[in-house]
Amino acid sequence: MFKSMLTRRNAMLGAAAVVAAIGLAQPAAAVTPEEIKARGKLIVGIQGDNPPWGFVTSAGKQDGFDADMGTLFAKELGVEVEFVPLEVNNRIPALTTGRVDVLFATMAMLPDRAKAVQFSKPYNANAIVLIGPKNKSIKTNEDMANLTISVAKGAAQDTQVTKNAPPTATIRRFDGDAASVQALVSGQVDALGGNIFYMDRVEKARPGEFENKLEFQKLYNGACTRLGEKELNAALNTFIDKIKGNGELKTIYDKWMKVPVPEFPEKLDGIPFTAG
C-alpha cells in the first residue's frame, strides 16, 4: 500500500511538473496598439551595447539608431517609451515571453527567425563581414584557415563565419557584440565576424590597423512582434511606410549611419512582412 501511495504521489508530482512546464512554455498573450495606448507606455527591446544601433550613454540614456526608431514609434502611438537593453541571445525570448512589446534590436531578417517572431517591413540594411588586419591578405574564405575569429554567439555573424570558415579556423563565441569586438582590439583573436558598422568601433580603439575583408551576406533589419499580433504588426508597417515617405527615416540614417537610405525589397523569401 505504501508503494502504491508513493506511486500515486509521484504521478501527481509528475503531472504537476508537466502542467508547470506547459505554463512556462506558453507564449505571452497578444497585445494590440489600443492596449498599449491604454497603458500609456510602449516597452521596446533593444541592444544595450552595440553602437550605432543601441547603447547606453554615460548619462544612462538609451541611444542609437534603434532607440530613435523605438522613440518615434512610441510617439506615433501617442505613448511614452521604455527601453529594455538585451543581449543577442535573449532578444527573442524577451519578446515571446512578454517582457517587451516589440523588438527594435538589430534583428536581421532570417527565415529561421521568422518561424519564431513576426517581422515588419525592413527599415535598415546591413551586411555580415569579416574584419581583419590591413597587413594580412584575406581575400577568400580559404584565407581564414588557422585564424582565430570572434563572433557574438547566436548572431548572424556566428552563422556566417561558421558556414564559411575552413575547419582549421578557430571560432570563439562571446556573449554579445561588445565582447566580440573587445576580443579583436585586445589581441585575443586574429579577426572578427560582424556587420559593416563594427569598423567604427574598431577604428576608434585601434586606428588604422583593421578593415572589412570579406562580405558574407546582405541583410535587412525589421522590427519584431509576436506571431499572430496582426494589429501591432500592421501598425508597425504603416509607421515604417510613413517615415520612409516623410523623410524621418532619412534623418535617422543621416544621424547614425551616415549613408543614403537604401532601396528595400518588397519581399524576402521565407520571411512574411505581414501577420497571417
Short mmCIF file of C-alpha atoms in Angstrom, two decimals, residues 127-133 136-145 147 149 157 160-161 163-166 169 191-196 199 210-218:
data_model
loop_
_atom_site.label_atom_id
_atom_site.label_comp_id
_atom_site.label_asym_id
_atom_site.label_seq_id
_atom_site.Cartn_x
_atom_site.Cartn_y
_atom_site.Cartn_z
CA ALA A 127 25.90 43.19 -44.32
CA ILE A 128 27.77 40.50 -42.42
CA VAL A 129 31.54 40.82 -42.89
CA LEU A 130 34.89 39.64 -41.64
CA ILE A 131 37.14 42.33 -40.15
CA GLY A 132 40.86 41.66 -40.11
CA PRO A 133 44.29 43.33 -40.06
CA LYS A 136 47.13 40.41 -43.70
CA SER A 137 45.78 39.16 -47.02
CA ILE A 138 42.27 37.75 -46.55
CA LYS A 139 40.54 37.67 -49.92
CA THR A 140 38.76 34.31 -49.91
CA ASN A 141 37.15 32.01 -47.37
CA GLU A 142 40.20 29.77 -47.57
CA ASP A 143 42.33 32.64 -46.28
CA MET A 144 40.56 32.27 -42.92
CA ALA A 145 42.37 28.97 -42.38
CA LEU A 147 42.72 32.21 -37.91
CA ILE A 149 37.83 34.61 -35.13
CA GLN A 157 27.80 36.65 -37.97
CA GLN A 160 28.04 33.04 -41.49
CA VAL A 161 31.55 32.61 -40.09
CA LYS A 163 29.36 28.34 -42.53
CA ASN A 164 32.23 29.89 -44.48
CA ALA A 165 35.39 29.39 -42.42
CA PRO A 166 37.62 26.36 -43.11
CA ALA A 169 39.80 28.16 -38.22
CA ALA A 191 39.75 38.56 -36.90
CA LEU A 192 36.17 39.47 -36.11
CA GLY A 193 32.85 38.44 -37.62
CA GLY A 194 30.49 41.41 -37.51
CA ASN A 195 28.50 43.84 -39.59
CA ILE A 196 29.57 46.79 -41.71
CA MET A 199 34.51 49.16 -38.10
CA PHE A 210 41.90 46.89 -39.42
CA GLU A 211 39.50 46.84 -42.36
CA ASN A 212 36.50 44.94 -43.74
CA LYS A 213 37.94 41.91 -45.54
CA LEU A 214 35.13 39.61 -46.71
CA GLU A 215 31.40 40.09 -47.16
CA PHE A 216 29.31 37.01 -46.39
CA GLN A 217 25.71 38.13 -46.58
CA LYS A 218 23.44 41.08 -47.31
#
